[in-house]
Coordinates of C-alpha atoms in Angstrom, one line a residue:
M161 CA -38.8 -25.2 0.4
I162 CA -35.2 -26.0 0.9
R163 CA -34.6 -27.2 4.5
F164 CA -31.2 -27.5 6.2
P165 CA -30.3 -30.7 8.0
R166 CA -31.7 -31.5 11.4
K167 CA -29.2 -34.3 12.0
T168 CA -25.8 -34.3 13.6
G169 CA -23.1 -34.4 11.1
L170 CA -19.7 -36.0 10.9
C171 CA -17.9 -36.5 14.2
G172 CA -20.8 -35.0 16.1
V173 CA -20.5 -31.5 14.6
P174 CA -24.0 -30.0 13.8
F175 CA -24.3 -29.4 10.1
A176 CA -25.7 -25.9 10.7
G177 CA -22.5 -25.1 12.5
L178 CA -20.5 -25.6 9.3
F179 CA -21.5 -22.1 8.1
A180 CA -20.2 -20.5 11.3
G181 CA -17.1 -22.6 10.9
L182 CA -16.5 -21.3 7.4
A183 CA -16.8 -17.7 8.6
T184 CA -14.4 -18.5 11.5
L185 CA -11.8 -20.0 9.2
A186 CA -12.0 -16.9 6.9
A187 CA -11.5 -14.6 9.9
F188 CA -8.4 -16.5 11.1
H189 CA -7.0 -16.4 7.6
A190 CA -7.6 -12.7 7.3
A191 CA -5.7 -12.1 10.5
A192 CA -2.7 -14.0 9.1
P193 CA 0.6 -12.1 8.5
A194 CA 1.0 -10.1 5.3
S195 CA 3.3 -12.8 4.0
A196 CA 0.3 -15.2 3.7
A197 CA -0.6 -16.5 0.2
T198 CA -2.9 -14.3 -1.9
A199 CA -5.6 -15.4 -4.3
P200 CA -4.8 -15.0 -8.0
E201 CA -6.4 -12.1 -9.9
G202 CA -8.3 -12.3 -13.1
S203 CA -9.8 -15.4 -14.7
T204 CA -8.8 -18.9 -13.6
L205 CA -9.7 -22.5 -14.3
Q206 CA -10.2 -24.3 -11.0
I207 CA -10.0 -28.1 -10.5
S208 CA -11.3 -29.4 -7.1
P209 CA -11.2 -33.0 -6.0
Y210 CA -13.1 -33.5 -2.7
A211 CA -14.5 -35.9 -0.2
G212 CA -17.0 -35.5 2.5
Y213 CA -20.3 -36.9 3.8
A214 CA -23.8 -37.3 2.4
F215 CA -26.7 -36.7 4.8
F216 CA -30.0 -38.3 3.6
I217 CA -32.3 -36.2 5.8
D218 CA -35.7 -37.2 4.5
P219 CA -37.1 -40.7 3.6
F220 CA -37.3 -41.5 -0.1
A221 CA -40.8 -40.2 -0.8
T222 CA -40.0 -41.2 -4.4
L223 CA -39.9 -44.9 -3.4
R224 CA -42.4 -47.1 -1.5
Q225 CA -44.4 -44.2 -0.1
G226 CA -41.4 -42.8 1.8
R227 CA -40.8 -45.7 4.1
M228 CA -37.2 -46.1 3.1
R229 CA -34.3 -43.9 4.5
A230 CA -30.7 -44.2 3.4
K231 CA -27.9 -44.2 5.9
D232 CA -25.5 -41.2 5.9
A233 CA -22.3 -42.2 4.3
A234 CA -19.0 -40.9 2.7
H235 CA -19.3 -39.0 -0.6
Y236 CA -16.5 -38.6 -3.2
G237 CA -16.3 -36.4 -6.2
G238 CA -14.9 -33.3 -7.8
S239 CA -15.7 -30.2 -9.7
L240 CA -14.4 -28.1 -12.6
G241 CA -14.9 -24.3 -12.3
W242 CA -14.3 -21.2 -14.2
Q243 CA -13.8 -18.1 -12.1
W244 CA -14.3 -15.0 -14.2
N245 CA -13.1 -12.6 -11.5
R246 CA -12.9 -12.5 -7.7
V247 CA -16.7 -12.1 -7.4
V248 CA -18.4 -14.3 -10.1
G249 CA -17.8 -17.8 -11.4
M250 CA -19.4 -21.1 -12.2
Q251 CA -18.6 -24.8 -11.6
V252 CA -19.8 -28.2 -12.8
G253 CA -19.1 -31.4 -11.0
G254 CA -20.5 -34.5 -9.4
G255 CA -19.9 -37.2 -6.8
Y256 CA -20.8 -40.7 -5.6
T257 CA -22.0 -42.3 -2.4
S258 CA -22.4 -46.0 -1.7
T259 CA -24.8 -46.7 1.2
E260 CA -27.7 -48.8 2.4
V261 CA -31.4 -48.3 2.9
N262 CA -33.3 -49.3 6.0
V263 CA -35.2 -52.4 4.7
P264 CA -35.0 -55.8 6.4
N265 CA -31.5 -57.2 6.0
G266 CA -30.5 -54.0 4.4
A267 CA -30.1 -53.2 0.7
K268 CA -27.3 -51.4 -1.0
V269 CA -28.0 -48.3 -2.9
N270 CA -25.7 -46.1 -5.0
F271 CA -26.3 -42.3 -5.0
Y272 CA -25.0 -40.3 -7.9
H273 CA -25.1 -36.5 -8.0
A274 CA -24.1 -34.1 -10.8
H275 CA -24.5 -30.3 -10.6
G276 CA -23.9 -27.0 -12.3
D277 CA -23.7 -23.9 -10.2
L278 CA -23.3 -20.1 -10.3
L279 CA -20.8 -18.9 -7.7
V280 CA -20.9 -15.5 -6.1
S281 CA -18.2 -14.3 -3.6
P282 CA -19.5 -11.2 -1.7
L283 CA -17.0 -11.7 1.1
R284 CA -13.3 -12.1 0.4
G285 CA -9.8 -11.1 1.6
S286 CA -6.4 -11.2 0.1
G287 CA -6.0 -14.9 0.8
W288 CA -9.5 -16.2 1.1
D289 CA -13.0 -16.0 -0.4
L290 CA -16.3 -17.1 1.0
Y291 CA -18.8 -17.9 -1.7
G292 CA -22.5 -18.8 -2.1
L293 CA -23.7 -21.2 -4.8
A294 CA -27.0 -21.8 -6.5
G295 CA -27.8 -24.1 -9.4
G296 CA -29.4 -27.3 -10.6
G297 CA -28.4 -30.9 -10.6
Y298 CA -29.2 -34.5 -11.6
E299 CA -29.7 -37.3 -9.1
R300 CA -29.6 -41.0 -9.6
F301 CA -30.5 -43.7 -7.0
A302 CA -29.5 -47.2 -8.0
L303 CA -31.1 -49.9 -5.9
P304 CA -31.3 -53.7 -6.4
F305 CA -34.9 -53.4 -7.3
G306 CA -34.7 -50.4 -9.6
R307 CA -33.2 -47.0 -10.5
R308 CA -34.7 -43.5 -10.2
H309 CA -33.6 -40.3 -11.9
F310 CA -34.5 -36.8 -10.7
G311 CA -33.6 -33.2 -11.2
S312 CA -32.7 -31.1 -8.2
L313 CA -32.2 -27.6 -7.0
D314 CA -28.9 -27.0 -5.2
A315 CA -27.9 -24.2 -2.8
G316 CA -25.0 -23.8 -0.4
A317 CA -21.9 -22.0 0.6
G318 CA -18.1 -22.6 0.5
L319 CA -14.7 -21.3 1.4
H320 CA -11.3 -21.1 -0.3
L321 CA -8.2 -20.6 1.9
W322 CA -5.3 -20.0 -0.4
L323 CA -2.1 -21.8 0.6
T324 CA -0.1 -20.7 -2.4
E325 CA -0.7 -18.7 -5.5
H326 CA -2.4 -21.6 -7.2
L327 CA -3.5 -24.0 -4.4
A328 CA -6.3 -23.6 -1.9
I329 CA -8.1 -25.6 0.8
K330 CA -11.8 -25.9 -0.2
A331 CA -14.7 -26.5 2.2
E332 CA -18.3 -26.6 0.8
A333 CA -21.8 -27.5 2.0
R334 CA -24.8 -27.8 -0.2
N335 CA -28.4 -28.7 0.2
I336 CA -30.2 -30.7 -2.5
L337 CA -33.9 -30.5 -3.1
I338 CA -35.4 -33.1 -5.4
V339 CA -37.6 -31.7 -8.2
S340 CA -40.4 -34.1 -9.2
R341 CA -43.9 -34.0 -10.6
R342 CA -44.9 -36.1 -7.6
P343 CA -45.6 -33.7 -4.6
A344 CA -44.3 -36.2 -2.1
A345 CA -41.0 -36.6 -4.0
S346 CA -40.4 -32.9 -4.1
K347 CA -40.1 -32.9 -0.4
D348 CA -37.0 -35.0 -0.4
N349 CA -34.1 -33.0 1.0
Y350 CA -30.5 -34.1 1.2
A351 CA -27.2 -32.4 2.1
L352 CA -23.5 -32.8 1.2
V353 CA -20.6 -31.6 3.4
L354 CA -17.4 -31.6 1.5
G355 CA -13.7 -30.7 1.8
G356 CA -10.8 -30.9 -0.6
L357 CA -8.3 -28.9 -2.6
T358 CA -8.6 -26.4 -5.4
W359 CA -5.9 -26.0 -8.1
A360 CA -6.2 -22.8 -10.0
I361 CA -4.8 -22.6 -13.5
G362 CA -4.1 -19.1 -15.0
G363 CA -4.8 -15.8 -13.4
K364 CA -2.2 -13.5 -11.9
L365 CA -1.3 -12.0 -8.6
K366 CA -2.1 -8.4 -7.8
D367 CA 0.6 -5.9 -8.9
T368 CA -0.6 -2.4 -7.9
D369 CA 2.4 -0.5 -9.3
G370 CA 2.7 -2.6 -12.4
D371 CA 6.4 -3.3 -12.0
G372 CA 6.0 -7.0 -12.7
V373 CA 6.5 -8.1 -9.1
P374 CA 3.3 -9.1 -7.3
D375 CA 2.3 -7.0 -4.2
K376 CA 2.9 -9.9 -1.8
R377 CA 6.6 -10.1 -2.9
D378 CA 7.1 -6.4 -3.7
A379 CA 9.3 -4.8 -1.0
C380 CA 8.8 -1.4 -2.8
P381 CA 5.1 -1.3 -3.7
N382 CA 5.0 2.3 -5.0
T383 CA 7.6 2.1 -7.8
P384 CA 7.1 4.9 -10.4
A385 CA 5.9 3.8 -13.8
G386 CA 8.8 2.9 -16.2
A387 CA 11.4 2.2 -13.5
R388 CA 13.3 -1.0 -13.6
V389 CA 13.2 -3.2 -10.5
D390 CA 15.1 -6.0 -9.0
A391 CA 13.7 -9.4 -7.9
R392 CA 12.3 -7.7 -4.7
G393 CA 10.4 -5.1 -6.7
C394 CA 12.6 -2.3 -5.7
P395 CA 13.9 0.3 -8.3
T396 CA 17.5 0.0 -9.4
D397 CA 19.8 3.0 -9.8
A398 CA 23.1 1.8 -11.4
D399 CA 24.8 5.2 -11.4
G400 CA 23.5 6.2 -7.9
D401 CA 22.2 9.6 -9.0
G402 CA 18.7 9.2 -7.4
V403 CA 16.9 8.7 -10.7
F404 CA 15.8 5.1 -11.3
D405 CA 17.0 3.0 -14.2
G406 CA 14.5 3.0 -17.0
I407 CA 13.6 6.6 -16.2
D408 CA 17.2 7.8 -16.2
T409 CA 18.1 9.0 -19.8
C410 CA 21.7 9.6 -18.8
P411 CA 22.6 6.2 -17.1
N412 CA 26.4 6.8 -16.7
T413 CA 26.3 10.0 -14.6
P414 CA 29.6 10.4 -12.6
K415 CA 29.2 9.7 -8.9
G416 CA 28.3 12.8 -6.9
A417 CA 26.9 14.8 -9.7
K418 CA 23.5 16.4 -9.3
V419 CA 20.9 15.5 -11.9
D420 CA 17.6 16.7 -13.3
A421 CA 14.3 14.8 -13.3
R422 CA 15.6 12.9 -16.4
G423 CA 18.7 11.8 -14.6
C424 CA 21.1 14.0 -16.6
P425 CA 23.8 15.9 -14.9
L426 CA 23.3 19.6 -14.2
D427 CA 25.9 22.2 -14.9
S428 CA 24.4 25.5 -13.7
D429 CA 27.3 27.7 -14.5
G430 CA 28.3 26.0 -17.7
D431 CA 31.9 25.5 -16.8
G432 CA 32.1 21.9 -17.8
V433 CA 32.1 20.6 -14.2
F434 CA 28.8 19.1 -13.1
D435 CA 26.8 20.4 -10.1
G436 CA 27.5 18.3 -7.0
I437 CA 31.1 17.8 -8.2
D438 CA 31.6 21.4 -8.9
A439 CA 33.0 23.0 -5.7
C440 CA 32.3 26.4 -7.1
P441 CA 28.8 26.2 -8.7
D442 CA 28.5 29.9 -9.4
T443 CA 31.5 30.4 -11.6
P444 CA 31.0 33.2 -14.2
K445 CA 30.8 32.2 -17.8
G446 CA 34.2 32.2 -19.5
A447 CA 36.3 32.0 -16.3
K448 CA 39.0 29.4 -16.2
V449 CA 38.5 26.7 -13.6
D450 CA 40.6 23.9 -12.0
A451 CA 39.6 20.3 -11.8
T452 CA 37.2 21.1 -8.9
G453 CA 35.3 23.7 -11.0
C454 CA 36.7 26.7 -9.1
P455 CA 38.0 29.8 -10.9
T456 CA 41.7 30.6 -10.7
D457 CA 42.8 34.0 -9.3
A458 CA 46.5 34.5 -9.6
D459 CA 46.6 37.9 -7.9
G460 CA 44.3 36.9 -5.1
D461 CA 42.0 39.9 -5.3
G462 CA 38.9 37.8 -5.6
V463 CA 38.5 38.8 -9.3
F464 CA 39.2 36.1 -11.8
D465 CA 42.3 36.4 -13.9
G466 CA 42.0 39.0 -16.8
I467 CA 38.3 40.0 -16.2
D468 CA 38.4 42.5 -13.3
Q469 CA 36.4 45.6 -14.4
C470 CA 35.2 46.6 -10.9
P471 CA 38.2 47.2 -8.7
D472 CA 36.0 48.5 -5.8
T473 CA 34.1 45.3 -5.3
P474 CA 33.4 44.8 -1.5
K475 CA 35.6 42.1 0.0
G476 CA 33.9 38.7 -0.1
A477 CA 31.5 39.5 -2.9
V478 CA 31.2 37.1 -5.7
V479 CA 31.8 38.8 -9.1
D480 CA 30.6 38.1 -12.6
A481 CA 32.7 37.5 -15.7
T482 CA 33.7 41.2 -15.8
G483 CA 34.8 41.2 -12.1
C484 CA 31.7 43.1 -10.9
P485 CA 29.6 42.0 -8.0
R486 CA 26.8 39.5 -8.8
D487 CA 23.4 39.3 -7.4
S488 CA 22.0 35.9 -8.6
D489 CA 18.7 36.2 -6.7
G490 CA 18.2 39.9 -7.3
D491 CA 17.6 40.8 -3.7
G492 CA 20.1 43.7 -3.6
V493 CA 22.8 41.9 -1.6
P494 CA 25.8 40.8 -3.6
D495 CA 26.6 37.1 -3.9
G496 CA 29.2 36.2 -1.4
L497 CA 27.8 38.6 1.1
D498 CA 24.4 37.2 0.7
K499 CA 23.9 34.5 3.3
C500 CA 20.8 33.2 1.6
A501 CA 21.8 33.1 -2.0
D502 CA 18.7 31.4 -3.4
T503 CA 16.1 33.8 -2.2
P504 CA 13.0 33.7 -4.4
S505 CA 12.3 36.7 -6.6
G506 CA 10.5 39.6 -5.0
V507 CA 11.0 38.4 -1.4
R508 CA 12.0 41.0 1.2
V509 CA 15.4 40.4 2.7
D510 CA 17.4 41.7 5.6
K511 CA 21.0 43.1 5.5
D512 CA 22.4 39.6 5.1
G513 CA 20.2 38.9 2.1
C514 CA 18.1 36.4 3.9
P515 CA 14.3 36.4 3.6
I516 CA 12.5 38.0 6.5
E517 CA 10.6 34.7 6.7
V518 CA 13.9 33.0 7.6
T519 CA 14.4 35.4 10.5
E520 CA 10.8 34.9 11.6
K521 CA 11.2 31.1 11.5
E522 CA 14.5 31.3 13.4
T523 CA 12.8 33.4 16.1
E524 CA 10.0 30.9 16.3
L525 CA 12.6 28.1 16.7
L526 CA 14.4 30.0 19.5
D527 CA 11.1 30.9 21.3
T528 CA 9.2 27.7 21.1
G529 CA 11.8 25.0 20.3
M530 CA 10.0 24.1 17.1
I531 CA 8.8 25.3 13.7
R532 CA 5.3 24.5 12.7
L533 CA 4.2 24.6 9.0
Q534 CA 0.5 24.4 8.1
N535 CA 1.0 25.3 4.4
V536 CA 3.0 22.3 3.2
N537 CA 0.7 20.8 0.6
F538 CA 0.8 17.3 -0.9
E539 CA -1.0 15.5 -3.7
T540 CA -4.3 14.1 -2.4
A541 CA -3.9 10.8 -0.4
K542 CA -0.1 10.8 -1.4
A543 CA 3.2 11.8 0.0
T544 CA 4.2 13.8 -3.1
I545 CA 5.0 17.4 -2.2
L546 CA 3.4 20.0 -4.4
P547 CA 5.9 22.5 -6.0
E548 CA 4.0 25.4 -4.4
S549 CA 5.3 24.2 -1.0
F550 CA 9.0 24.2 -2.0
P551 CA 9.6 27.8 -1.0
V552 CA 8.1 27.2 2.4
L553 CA 10.4 24.2 3.0
D554 CA 13.4 26.2 1.6
V555 CA 13.0 28.7 4.4
V556 CA 13.1 25.9 7.0
G557 CA 16.1 24.4 5.2
Q558 CA 18.0 27.7 5.4
V559 CA 17.2 28.1 9.1
L560 CA 18.3 24.6 10.0
G561 CA 21.4 25.0 7.9
K562 CA 22.6 27.6 10.5
W563 CA 22.2 25.0 13.3
P564 CA 24.1 21.8 12.3
E565 CA 24.3 20.8 15.9
L566 CA 20.5 20.6 16.4
K567 CA 18.7 17.2 16.5
I568 CA 15.3 17.6 14.9
E569 CA 12.2 15.4 14.9
I570 CA 10.1 15.9 11.7
G571 CA 6.5 15.1 12.7
G572 CA 3.6 14.6 10.3
H573 CA 0.0 15.2 11.3
T574 CA -3.3 14.7 9.5
D575 CA -6.9 15.6 10.1
S576 CA -9.5 12.9 11.1
R577 CA -10.7 11.9 7.7
G578 CA -9.8 8.2 6.9
S579 CA -9.0 5.4 9.3
N580 CA -6.4 5.7 12.1
A581 CA -4.1 3.2 10.4
Y582 CA -4.4 4.9 7.1
N583 CA -3.7 8.4 8.6
Q584 CA -0.8 7.0 10.6
H585 CA 0.8 5.6 7.5
L586 CA 0.1 8.7 5.4
S587 CA 1.5 11.1 8.0
E588 CA 4.7 9.1 8.4
A589 CA 5.2 8.9 4.6
R590 CA 4.7 12.7 4.2
A591 CA 7.2 13.4 7.0
N592 CA 9.7 11.2 5.2
A593 CA 9.1 13.1 2.0
V594 CA 9.8 16.4 3.8
Q595 CA 13.1 15.0 5.2
Q596 CA 14.1 13.7 1.8
Y597 CA 13.4 17.1 0.1
L598 CA 15.5 19.0 2.7
L599 CA 18.4 16.6 2.5
Q600 CA 18.4 16.8 -1.3
K601 CA 17.9 20.6 -1.5
F602 CA 20.4 21.4 1.3
P603 CA 23.5 19.2 1.1
A604 CA 24.9 20.8 4.3
L605 CA 22.1 19.1 6.3
K606 CA 22.9 15.6 7.4
A607 CA 20.5 12.6 7.7
D608 CA 21.6 11.8 11.3
Q609 CA 20.3 15.2 12.4
F610 CA 16.7 14.1 11.8
T611 CA 14.3 11.5 13.1
V612 CA 10.9 11.1 11.4
R613 CA 7.6 10.2 13.0
G614 CA 4.0 10.1 11.9
Y615 CA 1.3 11.0 14.4
G616 CA -1.7 10.6 12.1
E617 CA -4.7 12.2 13.7
S618 CA -3.7 11.6 17.3
K619 CA -2.6 15.1 18.1
P620 CA -5.1 17.6 16.7
L621 CA -4.5 21.3 17.5
V622 CA -8.2 22.0 17.3
P623 CA -11.3 19.8 16.9
N624 CA -11.7 18.4 13.4
T625 CA -15.1 20.1 13.0
G626 CA -14.7 22.0 9.8
T627 CA -12.6 22.7 6.7
L628 CA -10.6 25.4 8.5
N629 CA -9.9 23.4 11.6
M630 CA -8.9 20.4 9.5
A631 CA -6.5 22.5 7.5
K632 CA -4.9 23.6 10.8
N633 CA -4.5 20.0 11.9
R634 CA -2.8 19.0 8.7
R635 CA 0.7 20.2 9.4
V636 CA 4.4 19.4 9.6
E637 CA 6.4 20.2 12.8
F638 CA 10.1 20.4 13.3
V639 CA 10.7 19.8 17.0
V640 CA 14.2 20.3 18.6
Q641 CA 15.2 17.3 20.6
N642 CA 18.3 18.8 22.2
K643 CA 16.9 22.1 23.5
E644 CA 19.9 22.9 25.6
V645 CA 21.6 24.1 22.4
L646 CA 18.8 26.7 21.9
R647 CA 19.0 27.8 25.5
K648 CA 22.7 28.6 25.2
E649 CA 22.0 30.7 22.1
V650 CA 19.1 32.5 23.7
E651 CA 21.3 33.5 26.7
R652 CA 24.1 34.6 24.3
R653 CA 21.7 36.9 22.4
K654 CA 20.4 38.4 25.7
L655 CA 24.0 39.3 26.6
L656 CA 24.6 40.9 23.2
K657 CA 21.6 43.2 23.4
P658 CA 23.1 45.6 26.0

């Protein structure tokens, strides 16, 4: 049976306490800042010189009936290891101790130890790994009056604390049990307490998003596949169109032009002036436009030159190529008179062409000082808004577009599944995604109107006791911060009712 040391180790520290010390070092290293070094990923060759102390716990039962005991002394050596992955590896190595045995007038003895071990690391962090080892070895005791050779069984534990991507502090303790045909010799039990450095050759650092910049140096860890990045790991966008280089198939888009998912400029009305630069994005096909993309109207009747076929068009209505009123969204209210020109097909609208939902959400805003959405859906465990939620957010965008003076907090809320820290981060990321969608879809909205905050699971509306309740708690809230603006409007509308 392998027995751990009963003696006091180097500098008075009990040998058994080394294992607690390894766990403590690992805990402190795990609590280090995110900028701490991280262990390499994949297979590595590991070279480890070390020094330490040899504890000769039992008398030499193999020599002179066990009456001799060697003095504890310094031990020097090293190992060569192959780490297949972060969990399993192997190492070979050996060391040397020069000491004395307790015979009259003393006698020098040299202790040599070689070993081969299997390493298993069940406990590890980004910058540390605590491993156990088991294997066999070869022991040689060289005394003035003879030499002895034995096999051994080795067991122990060790710790790597990574200082850089390829250099770690190594601490290791192993117990050595002599294997011999003589029963008395098989009770010999020795121990080594070692410390040194490990140099890892090969391997690579973790790169979650595959952009070529390791996570520890990646300032933008969620880069989309295919995007080019700078030295910090952040996507580049040379033409500033919002589509990253590498994904952008039209890399020279003029500044201010709106683009599609491929990064190519949009020209909705086909007048040769790109959306975003086009000050009149609904120009009828065939109409002449100026440099800003707006049609010319020499006679000022609102009907473009040479194409007026509907002379009774209501004032303010936008007309088509023939001079007749247009209704782009098909809601029955002519463009120009339609205050909500992008109403989805089939949606009921009021006299101004705005969806009834817009009026309802505006009423909710005036009555409660906030708009609460529980039907904004995202990809699972991500902050990517699903297309089915775009119409819901479009309604909010149209409402807020009427109130440019409002200051709005966009708050993200989750249910209780997952850790607090994870839910906090996820809710903030989703609230940011909602803000970015609104700013991109509604250019009239300004970034300084909004603040973003993630509440995680901290403010549930109902207990998280079932699927329905959890769905209610997953929500996005638009809360007015300057409610005095709303109060003035409420009072104004009250006066208008009589």
